Coordinates of C-alpha atoms in Angstrom, one line a residue:
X1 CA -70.6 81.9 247.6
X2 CA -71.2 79.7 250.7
X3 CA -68.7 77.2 249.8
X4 CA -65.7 78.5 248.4
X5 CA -63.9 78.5 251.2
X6 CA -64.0 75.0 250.9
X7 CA -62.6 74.8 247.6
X8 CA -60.4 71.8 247.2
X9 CA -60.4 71.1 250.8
X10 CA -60.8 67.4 250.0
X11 CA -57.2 67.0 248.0
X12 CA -53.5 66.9 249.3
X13 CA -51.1 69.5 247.9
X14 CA -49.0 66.8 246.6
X15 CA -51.8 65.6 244.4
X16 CA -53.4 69.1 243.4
X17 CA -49.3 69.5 241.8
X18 CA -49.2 66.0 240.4
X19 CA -52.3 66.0 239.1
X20 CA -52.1 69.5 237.0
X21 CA -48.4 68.8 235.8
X22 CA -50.0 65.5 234.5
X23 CA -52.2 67.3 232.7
X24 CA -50.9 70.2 231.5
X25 CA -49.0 68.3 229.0
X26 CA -52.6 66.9 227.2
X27 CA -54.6 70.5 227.8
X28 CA -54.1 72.1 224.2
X29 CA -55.4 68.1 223.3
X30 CA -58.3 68.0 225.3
X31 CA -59.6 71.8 225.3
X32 CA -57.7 73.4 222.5
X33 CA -60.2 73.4 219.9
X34 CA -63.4 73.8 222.0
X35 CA -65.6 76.6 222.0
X36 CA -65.4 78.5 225.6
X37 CA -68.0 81.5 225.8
X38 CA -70.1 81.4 222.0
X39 CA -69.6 80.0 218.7
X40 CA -66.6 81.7 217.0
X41 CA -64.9 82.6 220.7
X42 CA -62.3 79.4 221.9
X43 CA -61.2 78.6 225.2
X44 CA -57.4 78.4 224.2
X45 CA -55.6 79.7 221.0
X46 CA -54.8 76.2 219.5
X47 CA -51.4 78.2 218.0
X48 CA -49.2 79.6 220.7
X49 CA -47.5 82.8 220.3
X50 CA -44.6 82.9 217.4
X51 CA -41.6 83.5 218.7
X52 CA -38.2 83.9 217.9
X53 CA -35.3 81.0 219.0
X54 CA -34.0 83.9 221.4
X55 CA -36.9 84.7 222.8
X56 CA -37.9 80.8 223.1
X57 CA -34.7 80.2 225.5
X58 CA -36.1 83.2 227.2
X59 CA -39.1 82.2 227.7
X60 CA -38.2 79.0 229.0
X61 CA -36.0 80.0 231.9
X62 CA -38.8 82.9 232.0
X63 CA -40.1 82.0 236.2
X64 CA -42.8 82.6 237.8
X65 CA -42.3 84.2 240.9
X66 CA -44.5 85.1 243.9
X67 CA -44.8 88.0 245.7
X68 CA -42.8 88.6 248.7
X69 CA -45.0 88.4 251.7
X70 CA -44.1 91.3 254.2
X71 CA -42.6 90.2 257.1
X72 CA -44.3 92.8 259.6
X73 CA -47.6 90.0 258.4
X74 CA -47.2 87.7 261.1
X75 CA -50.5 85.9 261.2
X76 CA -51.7 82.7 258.7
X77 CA -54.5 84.0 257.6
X78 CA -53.3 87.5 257.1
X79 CA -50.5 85.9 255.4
X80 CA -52.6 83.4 253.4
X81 CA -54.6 86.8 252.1
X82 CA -51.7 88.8 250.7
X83 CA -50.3 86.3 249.0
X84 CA -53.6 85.4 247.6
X85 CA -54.3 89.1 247.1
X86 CA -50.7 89.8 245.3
X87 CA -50.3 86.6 244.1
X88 CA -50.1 87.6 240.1
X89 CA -48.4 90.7 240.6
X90 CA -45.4 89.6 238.9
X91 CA -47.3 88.4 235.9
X92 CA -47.8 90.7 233.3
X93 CA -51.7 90.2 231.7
X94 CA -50.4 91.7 228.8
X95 CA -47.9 89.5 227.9
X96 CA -48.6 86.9 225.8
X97 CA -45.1 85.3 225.5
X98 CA -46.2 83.3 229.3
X99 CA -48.6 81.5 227.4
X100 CA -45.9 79.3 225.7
X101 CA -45.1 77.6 228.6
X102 CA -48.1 76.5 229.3
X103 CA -46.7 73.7 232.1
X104 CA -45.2 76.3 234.1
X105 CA -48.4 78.7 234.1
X106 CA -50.6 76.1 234.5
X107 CA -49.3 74.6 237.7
X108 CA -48.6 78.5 239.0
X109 CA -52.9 78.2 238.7
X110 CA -53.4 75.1 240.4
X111 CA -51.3 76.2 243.2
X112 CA -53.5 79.3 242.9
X113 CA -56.7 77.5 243.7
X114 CA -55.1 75.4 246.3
X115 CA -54.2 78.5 248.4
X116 CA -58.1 79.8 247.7
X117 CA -59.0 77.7 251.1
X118 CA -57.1 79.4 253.3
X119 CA -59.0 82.5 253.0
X120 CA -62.3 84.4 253.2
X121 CA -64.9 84.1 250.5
X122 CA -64.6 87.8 250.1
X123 CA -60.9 87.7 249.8
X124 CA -61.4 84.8 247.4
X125 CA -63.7 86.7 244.8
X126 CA -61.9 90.1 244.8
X127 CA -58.9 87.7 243.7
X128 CA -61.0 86.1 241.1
X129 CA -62.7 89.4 240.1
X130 CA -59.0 90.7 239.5
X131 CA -57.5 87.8 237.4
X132 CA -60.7 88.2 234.6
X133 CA -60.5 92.2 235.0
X134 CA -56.6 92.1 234.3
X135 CA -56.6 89.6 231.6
X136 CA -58.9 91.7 229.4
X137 CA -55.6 93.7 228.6
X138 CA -55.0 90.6 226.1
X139 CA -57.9 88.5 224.6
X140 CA -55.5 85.2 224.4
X141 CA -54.8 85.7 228.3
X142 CA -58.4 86.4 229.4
X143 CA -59.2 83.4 227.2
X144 CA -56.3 81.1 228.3
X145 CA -57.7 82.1 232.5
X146 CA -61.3 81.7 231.6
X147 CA -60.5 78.5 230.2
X148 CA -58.8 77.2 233.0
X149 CA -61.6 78.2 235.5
X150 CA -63.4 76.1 233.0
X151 CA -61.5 73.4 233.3
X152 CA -60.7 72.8 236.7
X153 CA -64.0 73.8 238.5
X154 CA -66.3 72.5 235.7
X155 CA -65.2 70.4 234.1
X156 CA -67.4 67.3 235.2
X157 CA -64.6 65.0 235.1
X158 CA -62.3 66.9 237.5
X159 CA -61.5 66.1 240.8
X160 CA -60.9 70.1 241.7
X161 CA -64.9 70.8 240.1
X162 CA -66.5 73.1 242.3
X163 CA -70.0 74.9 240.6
X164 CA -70.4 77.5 243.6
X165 CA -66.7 78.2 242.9
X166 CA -67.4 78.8 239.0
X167 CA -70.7 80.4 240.0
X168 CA -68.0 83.6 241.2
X169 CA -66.2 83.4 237.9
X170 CA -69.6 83.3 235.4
X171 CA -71.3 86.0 237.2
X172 CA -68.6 88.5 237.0
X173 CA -67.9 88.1 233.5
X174 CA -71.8 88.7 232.7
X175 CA -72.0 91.5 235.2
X176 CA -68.3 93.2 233.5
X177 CA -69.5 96.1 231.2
X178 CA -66.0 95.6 229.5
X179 CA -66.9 92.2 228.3
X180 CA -68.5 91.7 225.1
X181 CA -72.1 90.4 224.9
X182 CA -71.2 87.3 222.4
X183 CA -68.0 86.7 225.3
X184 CA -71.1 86.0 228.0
X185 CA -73.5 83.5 226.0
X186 CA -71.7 80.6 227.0
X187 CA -71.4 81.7 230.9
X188 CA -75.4 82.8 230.9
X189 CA -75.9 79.0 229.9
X190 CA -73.9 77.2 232.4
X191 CA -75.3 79.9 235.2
X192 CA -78.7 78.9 234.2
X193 CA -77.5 75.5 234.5
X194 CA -75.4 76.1 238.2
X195 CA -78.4 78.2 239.8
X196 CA -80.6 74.9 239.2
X197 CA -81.2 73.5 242.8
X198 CA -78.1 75.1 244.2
X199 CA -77.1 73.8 248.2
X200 CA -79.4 75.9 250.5
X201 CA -82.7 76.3 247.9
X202 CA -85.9 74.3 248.1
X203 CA -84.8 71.2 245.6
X204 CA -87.8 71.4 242.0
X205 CA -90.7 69.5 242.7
X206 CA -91.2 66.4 240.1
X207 CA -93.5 63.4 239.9
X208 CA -92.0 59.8 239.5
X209 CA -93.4 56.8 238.4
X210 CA -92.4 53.1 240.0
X211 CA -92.2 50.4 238.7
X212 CA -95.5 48.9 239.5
X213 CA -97.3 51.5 237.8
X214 CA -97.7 54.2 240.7
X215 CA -96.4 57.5 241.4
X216 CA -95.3 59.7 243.7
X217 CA -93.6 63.3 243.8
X218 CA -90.4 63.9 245.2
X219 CA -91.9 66.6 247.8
X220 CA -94.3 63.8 248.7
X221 CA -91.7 61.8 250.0
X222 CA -91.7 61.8 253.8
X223 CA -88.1 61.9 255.7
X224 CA -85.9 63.1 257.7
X225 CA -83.9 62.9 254.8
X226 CA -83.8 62.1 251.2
X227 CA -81.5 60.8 248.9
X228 CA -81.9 61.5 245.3
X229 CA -80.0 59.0 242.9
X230 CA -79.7 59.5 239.5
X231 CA -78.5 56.4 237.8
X232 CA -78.5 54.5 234.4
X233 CA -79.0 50.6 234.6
X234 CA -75.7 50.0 232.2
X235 CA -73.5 52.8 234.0
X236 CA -70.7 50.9 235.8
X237 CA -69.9 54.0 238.1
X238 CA -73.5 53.8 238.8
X239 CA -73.5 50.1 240.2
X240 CA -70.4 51.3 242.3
X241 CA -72.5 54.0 243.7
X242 CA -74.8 51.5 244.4
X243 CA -72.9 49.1 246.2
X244 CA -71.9 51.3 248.4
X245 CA -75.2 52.7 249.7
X246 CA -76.2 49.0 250.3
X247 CA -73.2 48.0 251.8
X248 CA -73.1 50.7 254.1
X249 CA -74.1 50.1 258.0
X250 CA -75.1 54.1 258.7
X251 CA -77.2 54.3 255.4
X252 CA -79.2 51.2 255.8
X253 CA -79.7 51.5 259.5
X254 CA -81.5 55.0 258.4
X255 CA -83.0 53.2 255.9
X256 CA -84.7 51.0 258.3
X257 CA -85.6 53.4 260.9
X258 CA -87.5 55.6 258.3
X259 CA -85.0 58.4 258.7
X260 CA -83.8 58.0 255.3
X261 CA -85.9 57.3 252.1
X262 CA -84.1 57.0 248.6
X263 CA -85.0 57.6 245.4
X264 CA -82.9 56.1 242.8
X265 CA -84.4 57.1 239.5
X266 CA -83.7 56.7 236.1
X267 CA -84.2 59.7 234.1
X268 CA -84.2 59.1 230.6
X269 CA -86.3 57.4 228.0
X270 CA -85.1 53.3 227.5
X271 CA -88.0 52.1 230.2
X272 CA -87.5 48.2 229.2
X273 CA -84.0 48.4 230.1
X274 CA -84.8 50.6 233.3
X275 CA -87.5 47.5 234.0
X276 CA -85.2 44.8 233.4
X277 CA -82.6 46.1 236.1
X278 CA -85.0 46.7 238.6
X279 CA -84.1 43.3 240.8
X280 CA -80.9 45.4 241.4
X281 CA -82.6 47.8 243.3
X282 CA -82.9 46.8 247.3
X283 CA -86.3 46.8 247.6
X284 CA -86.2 49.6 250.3
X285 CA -85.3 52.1 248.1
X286 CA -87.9 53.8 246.1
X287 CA -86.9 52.9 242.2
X288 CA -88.5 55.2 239.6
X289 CA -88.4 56.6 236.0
X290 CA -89.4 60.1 235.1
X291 CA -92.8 60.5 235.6
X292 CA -93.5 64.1 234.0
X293 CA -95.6 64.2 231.1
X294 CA -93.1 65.6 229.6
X295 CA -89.9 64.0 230.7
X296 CA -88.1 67.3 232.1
X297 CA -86.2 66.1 235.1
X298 CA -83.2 66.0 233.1
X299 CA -84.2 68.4 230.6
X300 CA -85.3 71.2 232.8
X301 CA -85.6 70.9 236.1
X302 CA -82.3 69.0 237.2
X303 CA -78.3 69.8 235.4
X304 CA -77.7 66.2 235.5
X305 CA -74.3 66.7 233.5
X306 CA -72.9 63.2 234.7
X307 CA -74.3 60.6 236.1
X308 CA -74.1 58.8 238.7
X309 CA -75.7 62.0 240.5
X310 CA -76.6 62.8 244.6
X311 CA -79.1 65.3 245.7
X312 CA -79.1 65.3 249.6
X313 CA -82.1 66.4 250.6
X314 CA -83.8 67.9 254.4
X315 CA -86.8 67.3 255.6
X316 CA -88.7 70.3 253.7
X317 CA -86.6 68.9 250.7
X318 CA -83.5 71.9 251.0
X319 CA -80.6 70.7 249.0
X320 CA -78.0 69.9 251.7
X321 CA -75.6 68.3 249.0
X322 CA -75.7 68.7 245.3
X323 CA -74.4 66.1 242.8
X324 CA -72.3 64.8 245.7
X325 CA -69.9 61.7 245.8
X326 CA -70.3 58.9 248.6
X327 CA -68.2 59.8 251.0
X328 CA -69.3 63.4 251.2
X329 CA -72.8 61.8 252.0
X330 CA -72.3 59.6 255.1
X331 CA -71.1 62.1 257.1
X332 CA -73.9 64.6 256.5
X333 CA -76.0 62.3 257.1
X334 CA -74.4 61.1 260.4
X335 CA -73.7 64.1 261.4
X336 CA -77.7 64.9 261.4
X337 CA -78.7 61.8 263.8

């Protein structure tokens, strides 16, 4: 897990709060009635627990508390991993009644996450390891935590997604014996789909094919760096992506000098369309469709789940950044020179 302690570096603590009490309002809404881990298995019980009008005014002045943190722990990162190690120990997995305040718990987990980057990757999964392992006590609790992983670290649309995070949380519910095999389908699928061309592995070989007839392969591609763009003409985000590469001084100057090569390509199956934008491409760039006989970039090789999509790429084509935004590029990239 070689970036977890990097998890949600990128986001003020002000935000990572403002952002998940905005939300937690609209979550039954959005993820209520989806299916989490197989057909038949949902991420959230769409029906909170019944409960009586006493034990609602209970429940609603019910806090959550954190652990007190010794004070013979002087040090902040000794500090940082026991409250991180404790920091659910006054939360009963057994207790359903927590899930009907589902503001309150669901900001205690965002703060949770937060606090994951000021510790060790090996802190950071034993913590993970023991929220799933506890929550089993109660299916609607191991459902309501798994579905939250889900949701914040990805969930393509949110700003806390982190896949090598996730990775931590899918692997140990396949490798948990006390887990039932119809509870793992789902995370088998999107491990298949995380482990594809993961930061540190040798990107999948593909041929393209330009616009001009030719083609290439992506390993043919000779640079100190290369830039992988996935893109669809009539994707606005796309364009914006685009914009910025061009307008950027660091990534054209590479550009020129032959440091950088980029290949924006299109990888479905409207080629008229993909031909009819292809004046927006600068004509340093490298603009290509799929050029597999079979079309299975998207379909195999690549988990383009959103576009638009950036592979950073080495010179021997190791994934340096996977489906990256703009401004985690440049400084990679500058950084190198």
């Amino acid at each position: 897990m070689k970036v977890i302690g990097n998890i949600l570096r990128k986001y003020r603590w002000d935000i990572i709060c403002g952002w998940s009490v905005m939300l937690a309002g609209c979550f039954i809404c959005l993820f209520g009635v989806g299916t989490l881990l197989a057909a038949g298995c949902t991420r959230i019980r769409a029906k909170q627990p019944e409960v009586s009008a006493k034990q609602a005014t209970q429940i609603a002045h019910k806090p959550f508390t954190l652990p007190e943190i010794p004070a013979t722990i002087t040090n902040p990162g000794e500090r940082a991993e026991y409250l991180i190690s404790h920091y659910w120990d006054n939360f009963s997995f057994a207790d359903t009644t927590w899930l009907a305040n589902p503001d309150q718990i669901e900001q205690a987990f965002s703060d949770y996450l937060s606090l994951l980057s000021h510790t060790t990757p090996k802190v950071a999964t034993a913590s993970i390891g023991g929220i799933l392992d506890k929550s089993l006590a109660q299916q609607s609790i191991f459902n309501w935590f798994t579905g939250m992983f889900d949701k914040y670290l990805y969930d393509v649309n949110s700003p806390f997604r982190d896949e090598e995070c996730y990775a931590v949380v899918v692997e140990h519910i396949i490798n948990s014996p006390d887990v039932d095999e119809i509870y793992k389908l789902r995370p088998k699928a999107q491990l298949e789909q995380i482990n594809k061309n993961r930061p540190g592995n040798v990107a999948s070989d593909f041929t393209y094919t330009l616009a001009n007839g030719k083609k290439g392969t992506l390993h043919g591609i000779k640079a100190d760096y290369t830039l992988l763009f996935f893109y669809d003409p009539e994707c606005p985000d796309c364009r914006h992506t685009r914009e910025f590469l061009q307008q950027s001084e660091q990534v054209t100057d590479l550009v020129n000098s032959g440091k950088l090569k980029i290949l924006a390509l299109y990888p479905d199956e409207d080629i008229e369309t993909w031909k009819a934008y292809r004046s927006a491409i600068p004509p340093t760039w490298l603009n290509a469709c799929d050029g597999t006989a079979a079309k299975k970039i998207k379909s195999k090789l690549y988990a383009i789940r959103a576009i638009p999509s950036l592979y950073l790429l080495d010179r021997n084509k190791r994934v340096l950044l996977r489906d990256a935004v703009t401004e985690q590029v440049i400084p990679v990239l500058t950084a190198g020179i």
